[in-house]
CSV table of C-alpha atoms in Angstrom, one decimal:
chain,number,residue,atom,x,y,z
A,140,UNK,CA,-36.7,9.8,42.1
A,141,UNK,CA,-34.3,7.4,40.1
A,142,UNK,CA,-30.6,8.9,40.2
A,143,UNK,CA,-29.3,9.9,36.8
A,144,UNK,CA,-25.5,10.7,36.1
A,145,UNK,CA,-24.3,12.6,33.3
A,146,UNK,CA,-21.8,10.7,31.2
A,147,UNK,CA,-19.6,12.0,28.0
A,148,UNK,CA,-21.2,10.2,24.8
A,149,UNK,CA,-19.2,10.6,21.6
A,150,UNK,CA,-21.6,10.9,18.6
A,151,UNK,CA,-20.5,10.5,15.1
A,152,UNK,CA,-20.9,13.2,12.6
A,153,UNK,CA,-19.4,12.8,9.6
A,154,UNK,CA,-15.7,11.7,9.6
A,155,UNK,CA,-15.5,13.6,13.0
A,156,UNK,CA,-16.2,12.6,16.7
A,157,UNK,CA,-18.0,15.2,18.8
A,158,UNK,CA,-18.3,14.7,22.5
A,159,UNK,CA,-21.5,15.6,23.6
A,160,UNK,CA,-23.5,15.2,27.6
A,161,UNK,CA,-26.5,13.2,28.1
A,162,UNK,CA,-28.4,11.8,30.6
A,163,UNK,CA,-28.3,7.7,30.7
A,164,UNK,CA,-29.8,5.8,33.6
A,165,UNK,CA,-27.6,3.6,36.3
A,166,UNK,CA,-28.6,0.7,34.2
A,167,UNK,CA,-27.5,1.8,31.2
A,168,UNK,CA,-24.0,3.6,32.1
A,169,UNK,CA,-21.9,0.4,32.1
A,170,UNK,CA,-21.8,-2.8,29.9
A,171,UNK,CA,-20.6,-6.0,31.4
A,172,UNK,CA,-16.3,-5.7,29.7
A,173,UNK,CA,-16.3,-8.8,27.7
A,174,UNK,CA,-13.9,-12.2,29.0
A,175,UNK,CA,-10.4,-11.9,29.0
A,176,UNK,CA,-10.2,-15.2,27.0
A,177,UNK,CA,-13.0,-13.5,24.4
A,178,UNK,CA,-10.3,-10.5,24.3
A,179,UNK,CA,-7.1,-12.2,23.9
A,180,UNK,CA,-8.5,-14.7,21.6
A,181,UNK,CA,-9.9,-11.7,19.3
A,182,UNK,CA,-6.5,-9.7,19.3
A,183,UNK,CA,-4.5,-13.0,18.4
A,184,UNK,CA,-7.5,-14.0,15.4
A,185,UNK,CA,-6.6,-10.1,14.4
A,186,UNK,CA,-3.0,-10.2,14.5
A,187,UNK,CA,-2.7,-13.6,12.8
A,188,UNK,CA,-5.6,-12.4,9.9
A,189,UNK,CA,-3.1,-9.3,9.2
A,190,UNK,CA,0.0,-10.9,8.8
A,191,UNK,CA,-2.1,-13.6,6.3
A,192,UNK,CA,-3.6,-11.0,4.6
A,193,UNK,CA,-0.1,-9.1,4.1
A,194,UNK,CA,1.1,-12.5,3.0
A,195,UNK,CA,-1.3,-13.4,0.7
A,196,UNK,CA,-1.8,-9.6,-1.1
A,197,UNK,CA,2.2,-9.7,-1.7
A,198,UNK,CA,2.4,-13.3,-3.2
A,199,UNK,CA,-0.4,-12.8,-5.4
A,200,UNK,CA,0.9,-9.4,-6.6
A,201,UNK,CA,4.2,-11.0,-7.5
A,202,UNK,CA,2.3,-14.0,-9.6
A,203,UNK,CA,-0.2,-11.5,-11.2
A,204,UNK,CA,2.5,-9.1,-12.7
A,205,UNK,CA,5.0,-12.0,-13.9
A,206,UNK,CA,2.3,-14.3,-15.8
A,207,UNK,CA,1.1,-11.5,-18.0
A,208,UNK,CA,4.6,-9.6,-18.7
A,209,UNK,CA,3.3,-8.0,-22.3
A,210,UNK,CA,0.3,-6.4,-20.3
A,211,UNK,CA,1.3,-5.2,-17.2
A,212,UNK,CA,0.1,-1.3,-18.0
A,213,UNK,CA,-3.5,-3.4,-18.9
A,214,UNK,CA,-3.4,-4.5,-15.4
A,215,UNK,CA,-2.5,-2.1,-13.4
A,216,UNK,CA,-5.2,0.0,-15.3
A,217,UNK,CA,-8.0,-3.0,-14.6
A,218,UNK,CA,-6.5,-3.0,-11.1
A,219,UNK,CA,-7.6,0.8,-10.7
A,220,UNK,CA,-10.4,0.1,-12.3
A,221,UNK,CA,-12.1,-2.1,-9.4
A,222,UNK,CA,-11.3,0.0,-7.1
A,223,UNK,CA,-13.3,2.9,-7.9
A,224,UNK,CA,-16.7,0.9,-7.6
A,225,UNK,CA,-15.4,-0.2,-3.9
A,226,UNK,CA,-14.7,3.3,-3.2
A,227,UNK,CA,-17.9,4.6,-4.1
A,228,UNK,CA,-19.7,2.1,-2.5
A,229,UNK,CA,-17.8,2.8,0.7
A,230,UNK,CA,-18.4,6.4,0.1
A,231,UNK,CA,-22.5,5.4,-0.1
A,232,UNK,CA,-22.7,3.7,3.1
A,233,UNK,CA,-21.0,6.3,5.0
A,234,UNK,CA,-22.7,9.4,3.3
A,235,UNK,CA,-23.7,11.0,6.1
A,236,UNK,CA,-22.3,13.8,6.9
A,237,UNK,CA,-21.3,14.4,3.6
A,238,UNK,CA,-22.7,17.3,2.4
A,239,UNK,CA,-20.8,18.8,5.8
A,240,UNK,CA,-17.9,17.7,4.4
A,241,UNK,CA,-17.9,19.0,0.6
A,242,UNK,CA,-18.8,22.1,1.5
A,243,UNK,CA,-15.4,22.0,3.4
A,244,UNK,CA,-13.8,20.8,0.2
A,245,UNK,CA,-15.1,23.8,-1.9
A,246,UNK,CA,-13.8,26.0,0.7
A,247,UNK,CA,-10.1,24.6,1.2
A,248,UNK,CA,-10.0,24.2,-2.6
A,249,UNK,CA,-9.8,20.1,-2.0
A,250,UNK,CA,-10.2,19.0,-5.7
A,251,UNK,CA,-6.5,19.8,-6.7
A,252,UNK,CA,-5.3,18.2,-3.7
A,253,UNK,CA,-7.4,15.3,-5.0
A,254,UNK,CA,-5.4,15.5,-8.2
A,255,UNK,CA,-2.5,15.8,-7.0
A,256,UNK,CA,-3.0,13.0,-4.5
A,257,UNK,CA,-4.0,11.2,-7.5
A,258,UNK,CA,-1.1,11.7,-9.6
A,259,UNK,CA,0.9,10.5,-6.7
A,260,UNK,CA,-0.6,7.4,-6.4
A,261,UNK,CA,-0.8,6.9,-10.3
A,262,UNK,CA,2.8,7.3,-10.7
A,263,UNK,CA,3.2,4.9,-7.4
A,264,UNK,CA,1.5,2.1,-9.7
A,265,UNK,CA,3.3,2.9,-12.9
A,266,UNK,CA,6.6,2.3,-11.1
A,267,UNK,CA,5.5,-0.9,-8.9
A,268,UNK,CA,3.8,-2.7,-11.7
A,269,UNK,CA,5.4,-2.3,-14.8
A,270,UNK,CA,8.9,-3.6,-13.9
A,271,UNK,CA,7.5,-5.5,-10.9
A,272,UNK,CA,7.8,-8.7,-13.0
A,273,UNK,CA,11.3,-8.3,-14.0
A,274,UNK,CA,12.4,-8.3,-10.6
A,275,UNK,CA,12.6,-11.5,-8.9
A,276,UNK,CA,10.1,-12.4,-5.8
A,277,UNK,CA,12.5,-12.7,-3.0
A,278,UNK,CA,14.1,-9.5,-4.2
A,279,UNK,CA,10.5,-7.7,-4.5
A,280,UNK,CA,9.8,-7.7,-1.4
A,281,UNK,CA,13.0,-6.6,0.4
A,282,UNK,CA,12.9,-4.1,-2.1
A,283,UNK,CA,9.8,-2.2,-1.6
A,284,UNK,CA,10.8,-2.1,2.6
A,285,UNK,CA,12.5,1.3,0.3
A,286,UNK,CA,9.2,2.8,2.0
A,287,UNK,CA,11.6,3.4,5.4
A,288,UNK,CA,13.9,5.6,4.1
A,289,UNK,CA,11.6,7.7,1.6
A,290,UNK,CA,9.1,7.9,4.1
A,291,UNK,CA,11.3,9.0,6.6
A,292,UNK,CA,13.2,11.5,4.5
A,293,UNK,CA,10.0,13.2,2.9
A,294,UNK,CA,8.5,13.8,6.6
A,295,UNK,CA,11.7,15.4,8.0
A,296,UNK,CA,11.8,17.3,4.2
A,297,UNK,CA,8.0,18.4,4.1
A,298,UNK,CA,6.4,18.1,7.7
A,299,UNK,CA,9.3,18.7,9.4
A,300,UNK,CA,9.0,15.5,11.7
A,301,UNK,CA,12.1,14.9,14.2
A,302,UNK,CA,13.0,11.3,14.4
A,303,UNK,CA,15.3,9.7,17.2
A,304,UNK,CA,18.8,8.5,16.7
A,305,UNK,CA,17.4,4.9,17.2
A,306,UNK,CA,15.0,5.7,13.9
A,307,UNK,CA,18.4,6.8,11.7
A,308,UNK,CA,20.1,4.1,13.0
A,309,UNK,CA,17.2,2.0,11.6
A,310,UNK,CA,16.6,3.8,8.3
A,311,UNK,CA,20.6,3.3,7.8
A,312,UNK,CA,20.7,-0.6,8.5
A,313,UNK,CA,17.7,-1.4,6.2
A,314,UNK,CA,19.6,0.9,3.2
A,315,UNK,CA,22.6,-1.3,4.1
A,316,UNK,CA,20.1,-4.1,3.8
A,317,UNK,CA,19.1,-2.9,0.2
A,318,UNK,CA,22.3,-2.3,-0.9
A,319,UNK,CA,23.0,-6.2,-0.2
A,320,UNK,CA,20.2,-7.0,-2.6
A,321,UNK,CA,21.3,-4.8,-5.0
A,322,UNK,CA,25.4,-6.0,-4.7
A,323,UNK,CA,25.5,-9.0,-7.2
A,324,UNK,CA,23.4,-6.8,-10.0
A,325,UNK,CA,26.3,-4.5,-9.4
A,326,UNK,CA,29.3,-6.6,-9.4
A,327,UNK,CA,28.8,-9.3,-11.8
A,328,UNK,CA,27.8,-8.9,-15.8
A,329,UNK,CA,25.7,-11.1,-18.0
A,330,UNK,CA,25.5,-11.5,-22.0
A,331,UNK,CA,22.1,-13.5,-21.6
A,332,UNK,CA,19.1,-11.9,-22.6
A,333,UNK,CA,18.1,-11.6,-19.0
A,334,UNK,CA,21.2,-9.6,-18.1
A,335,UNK,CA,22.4,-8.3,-14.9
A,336,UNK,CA,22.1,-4.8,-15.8
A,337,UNK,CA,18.3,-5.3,-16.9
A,338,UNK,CA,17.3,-6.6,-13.7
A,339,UNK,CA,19.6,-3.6,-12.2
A,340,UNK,CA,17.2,-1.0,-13.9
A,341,UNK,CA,14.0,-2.9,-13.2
A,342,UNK,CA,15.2,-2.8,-9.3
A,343,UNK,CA,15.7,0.7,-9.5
A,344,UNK,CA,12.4,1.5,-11.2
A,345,UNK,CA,10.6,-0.9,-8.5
A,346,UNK,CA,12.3,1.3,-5.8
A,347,UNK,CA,11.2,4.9,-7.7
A,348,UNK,CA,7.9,3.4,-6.8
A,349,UNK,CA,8.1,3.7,-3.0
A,350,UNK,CA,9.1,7.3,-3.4
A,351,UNK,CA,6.2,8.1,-5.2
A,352,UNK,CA,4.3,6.1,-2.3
A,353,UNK,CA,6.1,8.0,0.7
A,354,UNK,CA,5.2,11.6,-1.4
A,355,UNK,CA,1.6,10.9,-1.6
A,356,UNK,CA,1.4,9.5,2.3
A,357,UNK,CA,2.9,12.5,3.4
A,358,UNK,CA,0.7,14.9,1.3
A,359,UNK,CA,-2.0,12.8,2.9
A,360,UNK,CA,-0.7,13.3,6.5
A,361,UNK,CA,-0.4,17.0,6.2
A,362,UNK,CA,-4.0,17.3,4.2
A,363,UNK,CA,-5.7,15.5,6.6
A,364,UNK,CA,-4.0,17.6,9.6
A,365,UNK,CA,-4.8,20.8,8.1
A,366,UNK,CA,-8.3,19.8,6.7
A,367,UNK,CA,-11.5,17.4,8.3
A,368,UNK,CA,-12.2,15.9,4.5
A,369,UNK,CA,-13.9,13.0,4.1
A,370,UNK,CA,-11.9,10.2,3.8
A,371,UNK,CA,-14.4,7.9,1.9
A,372,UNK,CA,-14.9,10.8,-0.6
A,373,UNK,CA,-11.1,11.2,-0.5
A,374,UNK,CA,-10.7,7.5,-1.4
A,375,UNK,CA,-13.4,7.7,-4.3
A,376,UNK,CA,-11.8,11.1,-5.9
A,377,UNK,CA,-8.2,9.8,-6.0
A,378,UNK,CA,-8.7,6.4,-7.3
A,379,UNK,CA,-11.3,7.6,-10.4
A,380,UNK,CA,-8.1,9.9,-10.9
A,381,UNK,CA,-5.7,7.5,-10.0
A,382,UNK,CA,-7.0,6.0,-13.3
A,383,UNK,CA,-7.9,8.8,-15.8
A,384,UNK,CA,-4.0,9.8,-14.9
A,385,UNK,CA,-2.7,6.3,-16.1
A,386,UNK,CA,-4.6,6.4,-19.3
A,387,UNK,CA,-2.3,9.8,-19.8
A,388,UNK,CA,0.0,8.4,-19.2
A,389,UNK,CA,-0.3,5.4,-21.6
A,390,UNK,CA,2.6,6.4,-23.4
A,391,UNK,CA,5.2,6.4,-20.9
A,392,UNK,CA,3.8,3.3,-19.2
A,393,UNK,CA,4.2,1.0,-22.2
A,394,UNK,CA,7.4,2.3,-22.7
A,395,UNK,CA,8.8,1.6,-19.5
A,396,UNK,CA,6.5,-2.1,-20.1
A,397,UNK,CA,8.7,-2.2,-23.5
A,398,UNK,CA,12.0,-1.7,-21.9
A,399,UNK,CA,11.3,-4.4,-19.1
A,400,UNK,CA,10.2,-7.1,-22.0
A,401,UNK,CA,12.9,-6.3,-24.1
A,402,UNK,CA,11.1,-6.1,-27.2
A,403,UNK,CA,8.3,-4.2,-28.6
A,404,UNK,CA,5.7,-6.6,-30.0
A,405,UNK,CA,2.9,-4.3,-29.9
A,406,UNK,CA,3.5,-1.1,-32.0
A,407,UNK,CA,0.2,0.0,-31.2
A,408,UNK,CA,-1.7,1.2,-27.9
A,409,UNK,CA,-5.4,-0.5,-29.2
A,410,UNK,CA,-3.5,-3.6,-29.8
A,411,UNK,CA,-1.7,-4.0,-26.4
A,412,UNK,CA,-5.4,-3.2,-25.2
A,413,UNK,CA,-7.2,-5.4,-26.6
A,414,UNK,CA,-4.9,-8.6,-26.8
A,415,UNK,CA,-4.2,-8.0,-22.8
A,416,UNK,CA,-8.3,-7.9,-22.1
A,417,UNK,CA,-8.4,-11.0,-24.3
A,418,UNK,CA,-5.6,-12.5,-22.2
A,419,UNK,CA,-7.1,-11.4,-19.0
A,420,UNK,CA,-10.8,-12.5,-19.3
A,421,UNK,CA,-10.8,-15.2,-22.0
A,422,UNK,CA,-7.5,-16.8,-20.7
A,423,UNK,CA,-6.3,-16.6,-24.5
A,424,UNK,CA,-3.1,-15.3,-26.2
A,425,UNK,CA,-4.2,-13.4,-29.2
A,426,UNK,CA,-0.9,-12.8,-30.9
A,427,UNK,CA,1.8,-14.9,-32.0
A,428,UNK,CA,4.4,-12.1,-31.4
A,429,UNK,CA,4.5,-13.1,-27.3
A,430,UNK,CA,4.9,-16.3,-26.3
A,431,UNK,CA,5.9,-15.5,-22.4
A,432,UNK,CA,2.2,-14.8,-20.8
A,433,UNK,CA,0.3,-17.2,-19.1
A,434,UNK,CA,-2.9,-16.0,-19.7
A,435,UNK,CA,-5.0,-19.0,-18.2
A,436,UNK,CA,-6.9,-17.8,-15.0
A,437,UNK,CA,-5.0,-15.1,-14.6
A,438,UNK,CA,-8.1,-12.8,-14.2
A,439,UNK,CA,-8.3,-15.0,-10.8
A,440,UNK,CA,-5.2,-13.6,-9.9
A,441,UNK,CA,-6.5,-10.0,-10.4
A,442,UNK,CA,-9.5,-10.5,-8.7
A,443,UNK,CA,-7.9,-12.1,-5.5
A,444,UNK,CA,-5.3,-9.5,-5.2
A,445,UNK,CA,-7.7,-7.0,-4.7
A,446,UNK,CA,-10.1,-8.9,-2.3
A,447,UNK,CA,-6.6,-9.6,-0.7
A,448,UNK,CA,-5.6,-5.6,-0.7
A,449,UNK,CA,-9.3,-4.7,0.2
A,450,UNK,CA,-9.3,-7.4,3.4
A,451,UNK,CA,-5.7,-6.3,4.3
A,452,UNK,CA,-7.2,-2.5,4.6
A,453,UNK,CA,-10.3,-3.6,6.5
A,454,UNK,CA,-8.3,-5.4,8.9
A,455,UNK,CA,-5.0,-2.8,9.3
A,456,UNK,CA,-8.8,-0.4,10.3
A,457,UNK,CA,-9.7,-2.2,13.1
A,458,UNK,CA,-5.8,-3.6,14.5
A,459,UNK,CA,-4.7,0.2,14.6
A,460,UNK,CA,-7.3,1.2,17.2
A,461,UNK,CA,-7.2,-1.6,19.0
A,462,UNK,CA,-3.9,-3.2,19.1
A,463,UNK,CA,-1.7,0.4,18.7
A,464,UNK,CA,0.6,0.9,15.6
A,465,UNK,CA,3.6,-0.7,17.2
A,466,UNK,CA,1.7,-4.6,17.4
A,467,UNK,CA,0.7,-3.7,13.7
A,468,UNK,CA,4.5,-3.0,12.8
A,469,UNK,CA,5.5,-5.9,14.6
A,470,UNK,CA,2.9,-7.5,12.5
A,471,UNK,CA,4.2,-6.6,9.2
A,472,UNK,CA,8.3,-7.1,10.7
A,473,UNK,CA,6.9,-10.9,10.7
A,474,UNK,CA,5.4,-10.9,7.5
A,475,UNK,CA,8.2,-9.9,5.7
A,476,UNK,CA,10.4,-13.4,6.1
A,477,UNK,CA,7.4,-15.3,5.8
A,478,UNK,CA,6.6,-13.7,2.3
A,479,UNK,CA,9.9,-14.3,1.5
A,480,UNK,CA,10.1,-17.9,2.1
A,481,UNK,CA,6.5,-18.1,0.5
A,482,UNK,CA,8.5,-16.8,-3.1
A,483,UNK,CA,11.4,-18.9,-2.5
A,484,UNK,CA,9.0,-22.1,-2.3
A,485,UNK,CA,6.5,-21.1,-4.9
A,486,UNK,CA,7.5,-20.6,-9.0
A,487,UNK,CA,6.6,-17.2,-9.5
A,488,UNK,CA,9.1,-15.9,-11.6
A,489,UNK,CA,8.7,-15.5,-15.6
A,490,UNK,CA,12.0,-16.3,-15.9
A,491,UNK,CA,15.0,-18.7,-14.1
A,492,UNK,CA,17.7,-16.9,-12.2
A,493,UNK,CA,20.4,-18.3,-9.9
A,494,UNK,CA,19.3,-17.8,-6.4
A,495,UNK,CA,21.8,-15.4,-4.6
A,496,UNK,CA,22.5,-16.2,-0.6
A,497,UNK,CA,22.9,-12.0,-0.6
A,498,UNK,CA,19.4,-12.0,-0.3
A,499,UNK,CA,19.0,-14.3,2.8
A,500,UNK,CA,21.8,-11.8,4.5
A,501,UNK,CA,20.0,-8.7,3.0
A,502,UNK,CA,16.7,-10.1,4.8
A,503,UNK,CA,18.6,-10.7,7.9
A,504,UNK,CA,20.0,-7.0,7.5
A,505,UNK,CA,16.2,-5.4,6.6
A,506,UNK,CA,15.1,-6.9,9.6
A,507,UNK,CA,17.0,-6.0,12.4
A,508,UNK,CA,16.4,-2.7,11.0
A,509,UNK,CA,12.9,-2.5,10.3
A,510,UNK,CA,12.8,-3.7,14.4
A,511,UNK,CA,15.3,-1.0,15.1
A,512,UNK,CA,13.1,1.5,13.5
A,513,UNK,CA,9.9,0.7,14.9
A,514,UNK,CA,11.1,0.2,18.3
A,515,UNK,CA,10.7,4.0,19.9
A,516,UNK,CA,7.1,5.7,18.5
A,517,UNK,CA,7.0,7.2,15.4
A,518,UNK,CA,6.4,11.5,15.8
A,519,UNK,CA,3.5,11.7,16.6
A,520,UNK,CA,2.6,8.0,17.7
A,521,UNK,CA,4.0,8.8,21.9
A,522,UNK,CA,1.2,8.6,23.5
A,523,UNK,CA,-1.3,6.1,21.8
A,524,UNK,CA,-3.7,3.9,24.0
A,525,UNK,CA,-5.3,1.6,21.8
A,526,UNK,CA,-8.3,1.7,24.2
A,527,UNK,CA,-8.5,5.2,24.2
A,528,UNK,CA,-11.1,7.3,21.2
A,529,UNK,CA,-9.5,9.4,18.8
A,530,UNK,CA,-11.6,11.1,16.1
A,531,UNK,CA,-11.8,9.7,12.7
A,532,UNK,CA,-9.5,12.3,11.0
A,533,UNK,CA,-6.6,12.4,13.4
A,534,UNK,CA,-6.9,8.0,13.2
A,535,UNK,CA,-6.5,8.6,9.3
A,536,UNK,CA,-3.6,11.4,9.7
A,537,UNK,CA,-2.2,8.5,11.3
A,538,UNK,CA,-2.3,5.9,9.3
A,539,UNK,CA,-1.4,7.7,6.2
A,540,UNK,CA,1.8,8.8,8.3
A,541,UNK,CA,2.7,5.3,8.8
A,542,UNK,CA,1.0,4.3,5.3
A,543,UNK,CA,0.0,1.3,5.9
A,544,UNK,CA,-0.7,4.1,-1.0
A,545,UNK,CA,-3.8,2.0,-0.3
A,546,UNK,CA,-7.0,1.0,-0.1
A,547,UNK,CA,-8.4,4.0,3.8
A,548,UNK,CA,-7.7,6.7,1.9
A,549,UNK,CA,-7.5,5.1,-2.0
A,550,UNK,CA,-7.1,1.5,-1.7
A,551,UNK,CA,-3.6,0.6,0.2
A,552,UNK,CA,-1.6,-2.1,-0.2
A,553,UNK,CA,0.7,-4.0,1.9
A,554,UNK,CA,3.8,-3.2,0.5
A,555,UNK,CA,3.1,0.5,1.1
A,556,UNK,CA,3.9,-0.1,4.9
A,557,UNK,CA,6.8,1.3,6.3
């Protein structure tokens, strides 16, 4: 009689992982562990195809948002827009186990946290794209490492997290490191249109936006902790109301759009509409009234920063699991110079401004402390073994935690890591 041993099996159900006992035969127990070379070569492929991707999604953000400055709130809505189909699609393929998991929704009441998630994350766009192309490139990106010390204050606020003195000592060297950016906008004054003090309240309104992101990845966190909800269903819910929220909030958005431009050339919400989707898909300028946007191929813009966002997502799925989240923050600490220099040698402004040497000391400064932060574990994070299963819902607790707004649950981005 052949010998049979019984060996834990963990079978998918849903978004969950239930361990189960069966009976495999000695043949079938073990699989030959792939070549060390294979291994090492697959980790380095991963970690070199994250820091690209969070390259590449936070250039082409910067160069979407400054070419087409009179319809930013037209792009952000278009930018919504394509993820919805991705999310449902996503939400197809992994539809199993689905029914399981609305029933759970009806019972925990999961549609207003839906809408509430999605108000979040609408408000988190509002903020990062509208004034996002007043701000200069290098400066965006040292910027929106804001996430650190909103994150870290609404976890200690809400979840009642306790961080290490090595983490405060972080958080406080990369608000030092913001403050450097933010020095010169302080000190000196300009009587050009493009005055000190407008790029001081576009900063500020760029900086709002990683608040908004840090609220909605800690209501995230402490949903998915209390609830097993469907992440892909999650993801499809918030972005379709992602979107219907920014249509409310038309209004306010081409307001804010109207204060970064300076000028109000479009009186009327149909006309900002429909001269921006001319702009976007024809590659024509519609209006005499704006002479600033560069509307040639700049739906090729749009379209690559989401394949950028949607590839940096697939790819921060798989190096979590399998390199840890301290590789993947050592990851993005990398990517951070190297999007820098990537603006400083690219045009991507709409506008000329003096380069200031305060933002190569405020990089130095956001640096050392984004490495000071994410040198002890994150609450939480203590104990991770890449190599070790975790179910679904406690992999996407953690992710959100670390939020690295979109898209696993709705679409994230890189500049939502912290």
């Amino acid at each position: 009689m052949e010998k049979t041993n019984k060996v834990p099996l963990l079978s998918k159900q849903g978004s969950t992982r239930t361990l189960s006992t069966v009976v495999v035969p000695p043949t079938q127990q073990t699989k030959p562990a792939p070549p060390a070379d294979d291994n090492v070569l697959l980790k380095g492929g991963l970690f070199i195809a994250f820091v690209l991707a969070f390259v590449f999604e936070r250039v082409l953000f910067k160069a979407m948002v400054s070419r087409v400055e009179s319809y930013r709130y037209v792009t952000m809505q278009l930018v919504a827009l394509c993820y919805i189909p991705v999310a449902l699609g996503l939400h197809y393929y992994h539809k199993h186990g689905a029914a399981e998991f609305r029933a759970l929704g009806k019972k925990h009441r999961s549609a207003i946290k839906y809408i509430f998630m999605g108000l979040l994350d609408s408000l988190h766009s509002l903020f990062l794209f509208i004034p996002g192309g007043m701000v200069t490139a290098t400066m965006s990106i040292l910027l929106l490492q804001a996430n650190v010390p909103f994150t870290v204050l609404a976890s200690v606020v809400f979840l009642r997290k306790k961080f290490s003195a090595r983490h405060y000592v972080g958080v406080f060297i990369t608000v030092l490191g913001l403050f450097l950016v933010l020095f010169p906008l302080l000190v000196t004054t300009s009587q050009t249109p493009l005055n000190s003090d407008t790029i001081l309240w576009n900063a500020l309104m760029f900086m709002a936006s990683c608040a908004f992101a840090a609220l909605s990845a800690v209501f995230k966190e402490h949903t998915l902790k209390q609830h097993p909800i469907n992440m892909y269903l999650m993801s499809l819910w918030t972005s379709i109301i992602q979107f219907i929220f920014g249509c409310i909030f038309y209004a306010v958005a081409l307001h804010v759009q109207n204060v970064s431009i300076f000028t109000n050339p479009y009186p009327h919400i149909a006309d900002n509409i429909q001269h921006g989707l001319a702009c976007l898909f024809l590659g024509e300028q519609q209006s005499s009234l704006s002479t600033g946007d560069q509307c040639e191929f700049s739906i090729l813009l749009v379209v690559g920063y989401v394949l950028a966002a949607l590839a940096f997502n697939l790819l921060l799925s798989r190096i979590i699991p399998l390199l840890g989240p301290q590789t993947m923050y050592r990851a993005v600490i990398l990517a951070v110079p190297l999007v820098f220099l990537a603006c400083i040698f690219s045009s991507l402004d709409s506008f000329k401004v003096s380069f200031s040497y305060f933002d190569w000391l405020s990089l130095c400064v956001v640096v050392i402390g984004l490495s000071v932060y994410h040198t002890p574990y994150e609450p939480g994070h203590e104990h991770h073994d890449p190599n070790r299963s975790t179910t679904k819902a406690a992999r996407s607790a953690s992710v959100v935690a670390s939020d690295v707004s979109k898209p696993v649950p709705a679409p994230m981005q890189a500049h939502d890591v912290v």
